[in-house]
Coordinates of C-alpha atoms in Angstrom, one line a residue:
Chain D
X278 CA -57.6 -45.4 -56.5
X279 CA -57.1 -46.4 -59.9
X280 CA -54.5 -46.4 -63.1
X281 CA -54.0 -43.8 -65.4
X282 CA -52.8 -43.9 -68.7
X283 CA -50.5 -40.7 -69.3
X284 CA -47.3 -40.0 -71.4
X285 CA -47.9 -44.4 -72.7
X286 CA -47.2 -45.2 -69.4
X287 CA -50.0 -46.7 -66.7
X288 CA -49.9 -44.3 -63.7
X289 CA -51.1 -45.0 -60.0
X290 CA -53.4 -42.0 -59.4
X291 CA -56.1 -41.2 -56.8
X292 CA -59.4 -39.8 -57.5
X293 CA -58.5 -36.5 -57.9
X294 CA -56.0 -37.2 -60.5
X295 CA -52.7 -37.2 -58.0
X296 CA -50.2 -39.3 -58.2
X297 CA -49.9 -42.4 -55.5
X298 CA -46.3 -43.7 -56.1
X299 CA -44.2 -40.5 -56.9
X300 CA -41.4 -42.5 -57.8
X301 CA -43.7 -43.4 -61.1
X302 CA -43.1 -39.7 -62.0
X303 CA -40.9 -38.4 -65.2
X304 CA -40.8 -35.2 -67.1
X305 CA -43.1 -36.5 -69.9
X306 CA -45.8 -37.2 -67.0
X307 CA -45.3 -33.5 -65.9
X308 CA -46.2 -32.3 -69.3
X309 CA -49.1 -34.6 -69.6
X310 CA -50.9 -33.3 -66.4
X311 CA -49.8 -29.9 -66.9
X312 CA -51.6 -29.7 -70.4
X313 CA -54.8 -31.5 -68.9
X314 CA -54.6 -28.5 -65.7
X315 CA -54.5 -25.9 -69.1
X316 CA -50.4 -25.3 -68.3
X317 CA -47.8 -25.0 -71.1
X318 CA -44.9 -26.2 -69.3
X319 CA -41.9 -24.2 -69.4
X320 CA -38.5 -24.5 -67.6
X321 CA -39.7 -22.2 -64.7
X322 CA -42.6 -24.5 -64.1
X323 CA -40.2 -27.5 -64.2
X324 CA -37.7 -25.4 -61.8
X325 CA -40.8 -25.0 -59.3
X326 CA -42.1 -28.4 -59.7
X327 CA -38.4 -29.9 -59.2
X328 CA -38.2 -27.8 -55.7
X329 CA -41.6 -28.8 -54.2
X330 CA -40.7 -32.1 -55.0
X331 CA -37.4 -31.7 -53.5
X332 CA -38.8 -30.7 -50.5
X333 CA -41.5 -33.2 -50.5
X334 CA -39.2 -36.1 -51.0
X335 CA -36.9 -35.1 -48.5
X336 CA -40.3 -34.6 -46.0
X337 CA -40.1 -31.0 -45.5
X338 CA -43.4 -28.7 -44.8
X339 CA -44.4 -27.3 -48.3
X340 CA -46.7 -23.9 -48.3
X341 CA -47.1 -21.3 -51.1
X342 CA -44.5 -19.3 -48.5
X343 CA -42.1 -21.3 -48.9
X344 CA -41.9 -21.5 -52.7
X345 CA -42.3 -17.7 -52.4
X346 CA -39.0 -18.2 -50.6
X347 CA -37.1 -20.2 -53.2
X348 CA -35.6 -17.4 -55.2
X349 CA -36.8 -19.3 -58.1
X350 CA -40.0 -17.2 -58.2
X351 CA -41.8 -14.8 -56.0
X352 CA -45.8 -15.8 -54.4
X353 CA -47.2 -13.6 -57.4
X354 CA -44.9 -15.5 -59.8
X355 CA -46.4 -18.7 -58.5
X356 CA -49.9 -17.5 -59.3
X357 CA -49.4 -16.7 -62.6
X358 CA -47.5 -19.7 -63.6
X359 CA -50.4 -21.9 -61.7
X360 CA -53.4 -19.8 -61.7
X361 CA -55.9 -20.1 -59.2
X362 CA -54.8 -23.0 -56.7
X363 CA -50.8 -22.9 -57.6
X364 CA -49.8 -25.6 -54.4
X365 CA -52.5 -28.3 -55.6
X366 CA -52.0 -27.6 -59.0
X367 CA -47.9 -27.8 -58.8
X368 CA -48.5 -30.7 -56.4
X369 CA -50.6 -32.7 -59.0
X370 CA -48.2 -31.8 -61.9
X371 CA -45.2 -32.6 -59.6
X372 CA -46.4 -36.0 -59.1
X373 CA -47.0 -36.0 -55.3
X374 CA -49.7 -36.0 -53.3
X375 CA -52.5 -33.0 -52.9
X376 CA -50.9 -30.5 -49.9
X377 CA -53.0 -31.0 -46.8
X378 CA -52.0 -27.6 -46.1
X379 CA -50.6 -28.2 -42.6
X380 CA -52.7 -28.5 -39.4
Chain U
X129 CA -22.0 -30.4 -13.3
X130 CA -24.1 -31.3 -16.3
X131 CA -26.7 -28.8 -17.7
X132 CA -29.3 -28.4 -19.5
X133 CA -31.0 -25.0 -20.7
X134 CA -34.1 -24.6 -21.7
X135 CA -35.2 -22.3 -24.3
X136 CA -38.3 -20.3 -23.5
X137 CA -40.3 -20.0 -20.2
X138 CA -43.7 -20.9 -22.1
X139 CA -46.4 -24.1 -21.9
X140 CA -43.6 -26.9 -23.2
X141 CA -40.6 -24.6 -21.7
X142 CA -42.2 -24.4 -17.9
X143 CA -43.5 -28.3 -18.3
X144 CA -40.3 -29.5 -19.2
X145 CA -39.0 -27.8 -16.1
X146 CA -41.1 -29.0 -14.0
X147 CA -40.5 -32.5 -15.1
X148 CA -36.6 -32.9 -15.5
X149 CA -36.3 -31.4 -12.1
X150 CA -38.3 -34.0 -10.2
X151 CA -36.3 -36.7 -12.7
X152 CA -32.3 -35.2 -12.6
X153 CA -30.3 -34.8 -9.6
X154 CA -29.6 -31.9 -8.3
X155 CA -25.8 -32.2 -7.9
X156 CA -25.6 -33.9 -11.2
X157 CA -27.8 -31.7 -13.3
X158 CA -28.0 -28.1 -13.3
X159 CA -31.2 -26.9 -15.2
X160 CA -31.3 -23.4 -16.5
X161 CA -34.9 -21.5 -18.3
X162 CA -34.4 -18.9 -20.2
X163 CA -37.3 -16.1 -21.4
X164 CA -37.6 -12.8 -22.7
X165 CA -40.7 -11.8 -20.9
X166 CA -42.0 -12.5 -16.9
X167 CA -45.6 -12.8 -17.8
X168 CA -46.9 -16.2 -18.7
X169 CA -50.5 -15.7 -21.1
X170 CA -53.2 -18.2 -21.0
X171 CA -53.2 -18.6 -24.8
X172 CA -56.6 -20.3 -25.4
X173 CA -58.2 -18.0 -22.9
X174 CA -57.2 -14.6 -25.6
X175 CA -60.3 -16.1 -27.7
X176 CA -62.5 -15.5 -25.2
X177 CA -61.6 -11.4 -24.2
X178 CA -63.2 -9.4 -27.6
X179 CA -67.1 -10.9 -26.3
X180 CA -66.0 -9.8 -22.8
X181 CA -66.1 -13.1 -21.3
X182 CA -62.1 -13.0 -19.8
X183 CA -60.2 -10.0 -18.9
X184 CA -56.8 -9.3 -19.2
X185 CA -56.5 -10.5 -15.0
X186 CA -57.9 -14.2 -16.2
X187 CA -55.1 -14.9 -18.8
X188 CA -51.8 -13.7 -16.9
X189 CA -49.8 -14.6 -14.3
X190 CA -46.0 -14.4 -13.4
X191 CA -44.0 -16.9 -15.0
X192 CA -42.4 -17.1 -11.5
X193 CA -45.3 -18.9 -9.9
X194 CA -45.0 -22.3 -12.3
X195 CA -41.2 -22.5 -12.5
X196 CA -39.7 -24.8 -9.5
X197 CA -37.2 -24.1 -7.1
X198 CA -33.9 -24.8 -8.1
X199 CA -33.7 -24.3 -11.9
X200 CA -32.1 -20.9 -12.7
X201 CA -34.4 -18.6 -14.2
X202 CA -33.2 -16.0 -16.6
X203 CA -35.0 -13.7 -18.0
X204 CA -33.2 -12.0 -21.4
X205 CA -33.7 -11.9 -25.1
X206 CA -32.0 -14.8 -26.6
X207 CA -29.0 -14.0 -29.6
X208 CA -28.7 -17.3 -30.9
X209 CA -27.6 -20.7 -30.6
X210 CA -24.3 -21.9 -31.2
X211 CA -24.7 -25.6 -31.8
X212 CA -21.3 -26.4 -33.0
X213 CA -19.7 -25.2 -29.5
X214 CA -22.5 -26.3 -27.5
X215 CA -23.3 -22.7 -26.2
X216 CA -26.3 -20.5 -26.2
X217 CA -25.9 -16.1 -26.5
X218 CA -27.8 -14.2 -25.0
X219 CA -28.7 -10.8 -26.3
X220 CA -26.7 -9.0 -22.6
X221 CA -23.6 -11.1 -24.1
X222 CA -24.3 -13.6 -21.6
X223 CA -23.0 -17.1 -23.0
X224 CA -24.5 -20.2 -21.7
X225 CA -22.9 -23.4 -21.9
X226 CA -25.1 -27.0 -22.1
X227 CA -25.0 -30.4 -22.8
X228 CA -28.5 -31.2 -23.5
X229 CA -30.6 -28.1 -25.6
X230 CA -34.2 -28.0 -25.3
X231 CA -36.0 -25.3 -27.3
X232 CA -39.4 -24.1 -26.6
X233 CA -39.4 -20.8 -28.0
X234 CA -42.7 -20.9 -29.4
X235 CA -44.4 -19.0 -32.4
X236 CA -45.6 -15.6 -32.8
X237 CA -47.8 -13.3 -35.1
X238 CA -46.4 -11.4 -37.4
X239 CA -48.7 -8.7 -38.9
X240 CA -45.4 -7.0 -40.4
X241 CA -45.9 -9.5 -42.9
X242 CA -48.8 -8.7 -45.0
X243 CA -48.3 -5.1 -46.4
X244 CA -51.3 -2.8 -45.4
X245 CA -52.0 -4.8 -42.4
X246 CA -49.9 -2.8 -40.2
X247 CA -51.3 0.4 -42.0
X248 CA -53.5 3.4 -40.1
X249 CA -56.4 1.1 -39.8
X250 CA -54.5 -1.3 -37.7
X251 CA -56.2 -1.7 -34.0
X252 CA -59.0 0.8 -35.2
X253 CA -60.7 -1.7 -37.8
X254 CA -58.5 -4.2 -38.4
X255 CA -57.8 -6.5 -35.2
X256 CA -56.0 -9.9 -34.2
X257 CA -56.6 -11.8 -30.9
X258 CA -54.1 -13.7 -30.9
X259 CA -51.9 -11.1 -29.1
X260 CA -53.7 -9.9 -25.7
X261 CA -53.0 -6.2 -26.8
X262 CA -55.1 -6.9 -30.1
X263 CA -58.0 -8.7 -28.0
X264 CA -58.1 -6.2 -26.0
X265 CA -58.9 -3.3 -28.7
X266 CA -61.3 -5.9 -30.3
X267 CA -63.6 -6.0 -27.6
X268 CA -63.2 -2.4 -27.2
X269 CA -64.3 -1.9 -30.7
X270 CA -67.3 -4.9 -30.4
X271 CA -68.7 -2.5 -27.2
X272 CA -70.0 -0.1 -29.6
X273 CA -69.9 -1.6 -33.3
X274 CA -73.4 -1.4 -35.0
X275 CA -72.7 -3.5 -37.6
X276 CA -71.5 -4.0 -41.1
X277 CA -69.0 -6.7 -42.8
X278 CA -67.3 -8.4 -40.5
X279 CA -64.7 -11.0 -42.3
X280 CA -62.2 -13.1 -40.2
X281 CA -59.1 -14.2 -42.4
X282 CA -56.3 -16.6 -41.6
X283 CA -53.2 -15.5 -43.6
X284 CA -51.4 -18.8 -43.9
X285 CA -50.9 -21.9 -42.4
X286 CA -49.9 -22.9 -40.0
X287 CA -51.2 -20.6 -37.2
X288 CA -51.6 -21.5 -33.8
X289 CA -54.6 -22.9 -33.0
X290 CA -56.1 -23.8 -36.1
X291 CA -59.8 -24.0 -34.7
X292 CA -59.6 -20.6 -32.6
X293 CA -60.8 -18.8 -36.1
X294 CA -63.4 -21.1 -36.0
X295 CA -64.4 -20.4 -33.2
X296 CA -63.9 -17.1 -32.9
X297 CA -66.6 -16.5 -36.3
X298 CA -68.9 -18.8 -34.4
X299 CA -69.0 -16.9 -30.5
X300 CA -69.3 -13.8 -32.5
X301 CA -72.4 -15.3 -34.3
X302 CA -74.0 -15.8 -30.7
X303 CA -72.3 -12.6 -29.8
X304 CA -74.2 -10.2 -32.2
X305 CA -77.3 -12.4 -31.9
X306 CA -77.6 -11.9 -28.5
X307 CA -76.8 -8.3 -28.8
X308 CA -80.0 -8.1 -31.5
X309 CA -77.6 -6.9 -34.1
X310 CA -77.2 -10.2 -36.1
X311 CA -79.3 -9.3 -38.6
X312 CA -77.0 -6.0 -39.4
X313 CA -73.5 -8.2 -39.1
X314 CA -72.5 -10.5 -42.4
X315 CA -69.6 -12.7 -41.2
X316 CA -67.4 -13.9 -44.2
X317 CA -64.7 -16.7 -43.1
X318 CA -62.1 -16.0 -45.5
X319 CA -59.7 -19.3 -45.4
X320 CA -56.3 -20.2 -47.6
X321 CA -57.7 -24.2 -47.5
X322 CA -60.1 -25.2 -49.2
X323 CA -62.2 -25.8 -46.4
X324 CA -63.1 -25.0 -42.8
X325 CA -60.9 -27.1 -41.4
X326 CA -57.3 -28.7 -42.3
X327 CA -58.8 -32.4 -42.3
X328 CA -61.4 -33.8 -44.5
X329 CA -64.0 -34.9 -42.1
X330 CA -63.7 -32.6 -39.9
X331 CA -63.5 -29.9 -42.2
X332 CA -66.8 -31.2 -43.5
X333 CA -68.6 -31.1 -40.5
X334 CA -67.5 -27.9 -39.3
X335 CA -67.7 -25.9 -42.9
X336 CA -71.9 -27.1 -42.0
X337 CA -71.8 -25.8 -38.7
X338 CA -70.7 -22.5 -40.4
X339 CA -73.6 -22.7 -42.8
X340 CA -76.2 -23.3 -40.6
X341 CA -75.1 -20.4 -38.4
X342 CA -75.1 -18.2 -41.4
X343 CA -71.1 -17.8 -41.4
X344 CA -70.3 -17.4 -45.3
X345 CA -67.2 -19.3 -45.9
X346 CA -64.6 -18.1 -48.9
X347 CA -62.0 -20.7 -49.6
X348 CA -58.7 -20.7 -51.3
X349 CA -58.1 -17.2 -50.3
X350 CA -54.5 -16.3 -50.1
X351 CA -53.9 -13.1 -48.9
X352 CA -51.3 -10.5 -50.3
X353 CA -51.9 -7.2 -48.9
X354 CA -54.7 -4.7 -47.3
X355 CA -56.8 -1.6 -48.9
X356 CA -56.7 0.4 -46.3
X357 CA -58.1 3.6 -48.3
X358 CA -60.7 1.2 -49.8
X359 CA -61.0 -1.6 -46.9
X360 CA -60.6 -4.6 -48.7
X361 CA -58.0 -7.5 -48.6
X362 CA -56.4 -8.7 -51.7
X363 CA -55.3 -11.9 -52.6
X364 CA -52.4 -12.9 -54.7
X365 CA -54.4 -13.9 -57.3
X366 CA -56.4 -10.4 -57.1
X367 CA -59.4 -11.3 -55.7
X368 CA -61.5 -8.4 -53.2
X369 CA -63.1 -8.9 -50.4
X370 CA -64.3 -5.8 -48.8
X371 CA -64.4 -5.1 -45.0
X372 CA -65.9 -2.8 -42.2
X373 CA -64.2 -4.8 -39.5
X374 CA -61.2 -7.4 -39.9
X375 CA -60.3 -9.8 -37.6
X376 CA -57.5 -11.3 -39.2
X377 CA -54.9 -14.6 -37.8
X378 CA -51.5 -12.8 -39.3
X379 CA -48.7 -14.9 -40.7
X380 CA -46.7 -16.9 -37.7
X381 CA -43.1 -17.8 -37.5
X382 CA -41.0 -19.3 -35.2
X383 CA -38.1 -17.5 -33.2
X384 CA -36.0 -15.5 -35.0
X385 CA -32.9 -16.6 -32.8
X386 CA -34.2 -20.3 -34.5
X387 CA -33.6 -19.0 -38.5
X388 CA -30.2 -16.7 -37.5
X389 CA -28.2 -20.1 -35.9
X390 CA -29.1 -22.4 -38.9
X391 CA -31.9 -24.7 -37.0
X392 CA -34.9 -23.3 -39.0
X393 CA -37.0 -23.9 -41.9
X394 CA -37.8 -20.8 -43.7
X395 CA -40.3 -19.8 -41.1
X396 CA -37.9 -20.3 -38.6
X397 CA -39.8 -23.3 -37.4
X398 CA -36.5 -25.6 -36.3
X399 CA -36.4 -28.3 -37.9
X400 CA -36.3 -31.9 -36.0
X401 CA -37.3 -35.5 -36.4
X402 CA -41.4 -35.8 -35.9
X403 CA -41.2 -39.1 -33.6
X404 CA -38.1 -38.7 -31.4
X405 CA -38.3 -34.7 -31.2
X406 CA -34.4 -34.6 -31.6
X407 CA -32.9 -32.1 -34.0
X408 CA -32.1 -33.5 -37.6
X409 CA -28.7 -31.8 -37.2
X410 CA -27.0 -32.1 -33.6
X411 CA -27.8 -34.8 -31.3
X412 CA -28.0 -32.8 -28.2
X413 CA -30.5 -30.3 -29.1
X414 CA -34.4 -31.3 -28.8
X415 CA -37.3 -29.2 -29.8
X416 CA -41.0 -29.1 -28.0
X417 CA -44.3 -27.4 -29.2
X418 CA -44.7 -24.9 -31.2
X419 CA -41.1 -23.8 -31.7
X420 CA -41.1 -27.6 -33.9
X421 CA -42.0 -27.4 -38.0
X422 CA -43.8 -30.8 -36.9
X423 CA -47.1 -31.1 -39.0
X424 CA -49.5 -31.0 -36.2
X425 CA -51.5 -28.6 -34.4
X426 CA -49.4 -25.3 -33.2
X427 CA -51.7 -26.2 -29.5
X428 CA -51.0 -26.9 -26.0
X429 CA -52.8 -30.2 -26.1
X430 CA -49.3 -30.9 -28.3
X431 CA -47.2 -29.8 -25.9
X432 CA -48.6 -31.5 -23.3
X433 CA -48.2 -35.2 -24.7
X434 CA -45.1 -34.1 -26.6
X435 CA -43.7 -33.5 -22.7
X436 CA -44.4 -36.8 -22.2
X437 CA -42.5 -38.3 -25.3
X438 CA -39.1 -35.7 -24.8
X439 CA -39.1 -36.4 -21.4
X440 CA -38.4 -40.3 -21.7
X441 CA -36.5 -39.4 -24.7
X442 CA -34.2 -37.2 -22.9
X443 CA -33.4 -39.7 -20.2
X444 CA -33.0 -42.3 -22.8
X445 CA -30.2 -39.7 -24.4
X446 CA -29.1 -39.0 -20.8
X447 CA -28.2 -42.8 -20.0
X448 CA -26.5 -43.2 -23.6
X449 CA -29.9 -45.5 -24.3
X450 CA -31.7 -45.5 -28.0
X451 CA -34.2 -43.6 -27.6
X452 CA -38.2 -45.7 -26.1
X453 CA -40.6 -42.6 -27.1
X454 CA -41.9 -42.0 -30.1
X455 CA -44.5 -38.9 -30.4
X456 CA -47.4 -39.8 -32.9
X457 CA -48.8 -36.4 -33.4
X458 CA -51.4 -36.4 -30.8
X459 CA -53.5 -33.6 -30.5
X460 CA -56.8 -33.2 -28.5
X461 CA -58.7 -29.6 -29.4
X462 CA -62.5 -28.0 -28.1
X463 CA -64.0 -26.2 -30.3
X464 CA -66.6 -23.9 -28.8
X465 CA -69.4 -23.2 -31.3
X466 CA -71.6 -20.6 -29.2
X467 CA -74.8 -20.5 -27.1
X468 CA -72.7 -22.6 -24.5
X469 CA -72.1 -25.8 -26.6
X470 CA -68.8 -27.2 -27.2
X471 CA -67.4 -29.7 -30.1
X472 CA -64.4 -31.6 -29.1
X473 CA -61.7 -33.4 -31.9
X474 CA -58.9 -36.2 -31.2
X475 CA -56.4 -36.6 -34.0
X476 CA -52.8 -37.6 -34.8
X477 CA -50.2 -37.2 -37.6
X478 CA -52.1 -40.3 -39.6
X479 CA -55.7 -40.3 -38.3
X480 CA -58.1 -37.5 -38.9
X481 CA -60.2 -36.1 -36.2
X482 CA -63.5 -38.5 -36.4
X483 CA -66.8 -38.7 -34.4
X484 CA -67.3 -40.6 -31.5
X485 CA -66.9 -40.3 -27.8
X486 CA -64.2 -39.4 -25.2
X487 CA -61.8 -40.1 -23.1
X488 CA -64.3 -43.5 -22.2
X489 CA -65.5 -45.5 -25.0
X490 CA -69.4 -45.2 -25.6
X491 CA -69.8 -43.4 -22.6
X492 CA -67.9 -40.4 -23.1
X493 CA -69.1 -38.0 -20.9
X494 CA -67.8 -36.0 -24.1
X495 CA -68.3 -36.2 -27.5
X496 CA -65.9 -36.3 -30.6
X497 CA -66.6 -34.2 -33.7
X498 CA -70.3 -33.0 -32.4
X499 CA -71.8 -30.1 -30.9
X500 CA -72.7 -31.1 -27.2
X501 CA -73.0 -29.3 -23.7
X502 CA -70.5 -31.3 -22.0
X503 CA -67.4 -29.8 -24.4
X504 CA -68.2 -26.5 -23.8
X505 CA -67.9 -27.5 -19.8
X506 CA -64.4 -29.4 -20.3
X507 CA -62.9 -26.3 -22.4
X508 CA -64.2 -24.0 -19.3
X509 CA -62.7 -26.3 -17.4
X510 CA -59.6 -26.6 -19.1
X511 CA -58.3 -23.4 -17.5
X512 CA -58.0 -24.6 -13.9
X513 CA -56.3 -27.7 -15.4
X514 CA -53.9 -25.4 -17.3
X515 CA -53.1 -22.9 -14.2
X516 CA -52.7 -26.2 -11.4
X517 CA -52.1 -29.5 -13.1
X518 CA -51.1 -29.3 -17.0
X519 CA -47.6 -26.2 -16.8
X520 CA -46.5 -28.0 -13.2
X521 CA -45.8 -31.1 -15.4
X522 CA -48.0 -33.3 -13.0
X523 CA -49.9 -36.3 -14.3
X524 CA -52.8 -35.9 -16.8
X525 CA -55.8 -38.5 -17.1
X526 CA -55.3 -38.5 -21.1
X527 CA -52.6 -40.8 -22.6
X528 CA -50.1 -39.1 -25.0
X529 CA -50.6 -41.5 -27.6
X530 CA -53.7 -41.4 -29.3
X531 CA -56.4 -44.3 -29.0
X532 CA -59.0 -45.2 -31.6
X533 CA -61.1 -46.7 -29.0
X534 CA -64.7 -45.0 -28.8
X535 CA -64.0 -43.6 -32.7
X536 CA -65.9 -44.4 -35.4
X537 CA -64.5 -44.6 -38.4

């Protein structure tokens, strides 16, 4: 656990770089952590990153499914916009913490 | 007359039967089960048909035998639930009125999910065991197999069972060793975590078992669709793995009736509060095992100490009292790891499974989050307790809250 300096303001992040207090969170912040994952943010990442936080905040289950689900974009949709590990990445860009991918 | 229907004949469904009859009056309470098949499957026992070890006889019997006398039995596909006028439909057109709602309708696989899965090589190399038809063509198909790439994939999470993949790579391990064929059999563990296992320490220690039994583990794979012309699954992000057998753990969703009357999640998992078990939209409807989009293991250990929570939990709604029961996420799996040993793990919704020893302190006889003898005994075991003690609701000798006594953190 430590403090993070992103977008001028000092951030609660974990080890890995997530965010501890999502309420800390902004758009500015999104763009940050984006650019440090290699992401150029564009509104369709901000669309996705604004429903799994949605869902997160209001304590719902989040899987790549269910994104896949939203009608905002479709699994392979997901991929492209967060290659390679698009739940963790949009989880860390969305300012909450790392999916535990449910039991 | 007050009643109360239960949804589904199943492990919670048949528990919760049990219980509320002994509890409710009979000439204040009518209780009514409702399921769409008469033959109640030993679930865990499915893992054990592809080595040959069950047969279909050891994991069926009627549903008949567990339910008690007076609760009405019905057995019929269900339509949906209409919450708002208190009334279930049945798919005959049968309406059934309640006051209290209990839904148990489970989970199932559906292969339909993943295109290609389905395809010509379905049953002939590409198998699940979660359903007894596909164990049963997977230890047809094990009788005679000489070998090759064998890769067991879960498609997402969650699954029932989340350690049944597990052990299924690991029995056929010993399977294919004892056989003298090990040396001809690669066994690729093809995961969508990034580990063995959905908890850290556990996932830790059971992603080393793997190694050390020679199980190559791929994680982070999510899978789109099948090759069947080329035999290979595919995952989103186009990566190959290429197959000769697959034992794949197909996407799961709740009931169908669950998504069509509004009470579902997008998996038709019904939605419902963690603690209390009561829906987040009508009071008088209460979910139990793996029908629930809870975040715990899809397990009967669950349902079992989640019978325990609903059923004070009903009363409490019964006498118009706040509710005294809280459910904490309990769950309590073996792991069977081959050659007769056993691990055994003890978790809840905030504490991960961590070593130690169990149910006594220090003394066990069984131990947490290691390979020992004594596991593999109590998840032999297990069945009897299943069949006699666990689905007729009678008393356990493990508390449905979890302790952290004999853990080590």
């Amino acid at each position: 656990m430590g403090q993070k300096l992103i977008a001028g303001i000092n951030i609660d992040v974990n080890d890995e770089g997530y965010l501890t207090n999502s309420s800390q969170w902004n758009k500015e912040i999104a763009v940050e952590i984006a650019k440090e994952e290699g992401i150029e943010i564009t509104e369709k990442h901000l669309a996705v990153v604004n429903f799994i936080r949605d869902k997160f905040l209001k304590g719902e289950n989040l899987t790549i499914r269910s994104v896949g689900n939203s009608g905002i974009v479709d699994i392979k949709g997901f991929y492209s916009l967060f290659p390679g590990a698009p739940m963790k990445k949009a989880a860390k860009i969305a300012g909450i913490p790392k999916p535990s991918s449910c039991v | 007359m007050k009643k109360i229907v239960i949804l589904g004949a199943g492990t919670g469904g048949t528990i919760m039967a049990n219980r509320l009859r002994k509890l409710l009056e009979r000439d204040q309470w009518e209780i009514t089960i409702v399921d769409q098949s008469k033959t109640h499957y030993y679930q865990p026992g499915f893992l054990f048909i592809p080595f040959g070890m069950y047969t279909k006889e050891d994991v069926i019997k009627p549903k008949m035998n567990f339910l008690p006398g007076g609760v009405h039995v019905i057995f019929e596909q269900i339509e949906k639930i209409d919450a708002t006028n208190n009334h279930v439909i049945l798919n005959d057109g049968v309406i059934l009125q309640y006051d209290l709602l209990i839904v148990a309708t489970g989970t199932h696989t559906c292969p339909e999910e993943t295109p290609g899965m389905t395809g010509p090589l379905w049953h002939k190399d590409i198998f699940d065991f979660y359903t007894i038809d596909g164990a049963i063509a997977l230890a047809d198909f094990f009788k005679t197999w000489q070998g090759g790439e064998l890769v067991v994939n879960i498609a997402d999470m969650p699954i029932k069972c989340p350690v049944a993949p597990l052990e299924f790579a690991m029995f056929a391990d010993a399977f294919f060793v004892e056989r003298g064929l090990r040396n001809k059999v690669n066994i690729t563990y093809v995961t969508p975590m990034s580990g063995a296992f959905t908890k850290p320490r556990a996932s830790k220690v059971l992603s080393a078992l793997l190694e050390e039994k020679n199980i190559h583990i791929v994680p982070d794979f999510y899978i789109e669709r099948i090759d069947n012309e080329k035999k290979a699954i595919i995952s989103y992000d186009e990566k190959e793995i290429l197959f000769d057998c697959l034992v794949t753990i197909p996407v799961h969703k709740g009931d169908p009736a669950i998504g069509v009357s509004g009470l579902g999640d997008e998996m038709n998992f019904m939605k419902a509060n963690k603690h209390t078990m009561q829906s987040d939209l009508f009071p008088n409807i209460f979910v139990i095992g793996d029908a629930s989009n809870f975040p715990t293991s899809k397990a009967g250990s669950v349902v079992h100490f989640e019978a325990d929570v609903l059923t004070e939990n009903i009363m409490c709604a019964i006498e118009n009292r706040p509710f005294t029961a809280s459910y904490d996420g309990h769950a309590n799996c073996f792991i069977e790891t081959g050659f007769g040993k056993g691990a055994l793990i003890d978790f809840n919704y905030d504490t991960e499974p961590l070593p130690g020893s169990f149910p006594f302190p220090g003394i066990g006889p069984l131990g947490l989050l290691k390979e020992t003898r004594a596991n593999h005994y109590g998840k032999v075991m297990f069945r009897w307790i299943y069949w006699h003690i666990l689905l007729k609701g009678k008393e356990m000798p493990i508390d449905s809250k979890m302790t952290m006594a004999g853990k080590k953190l």
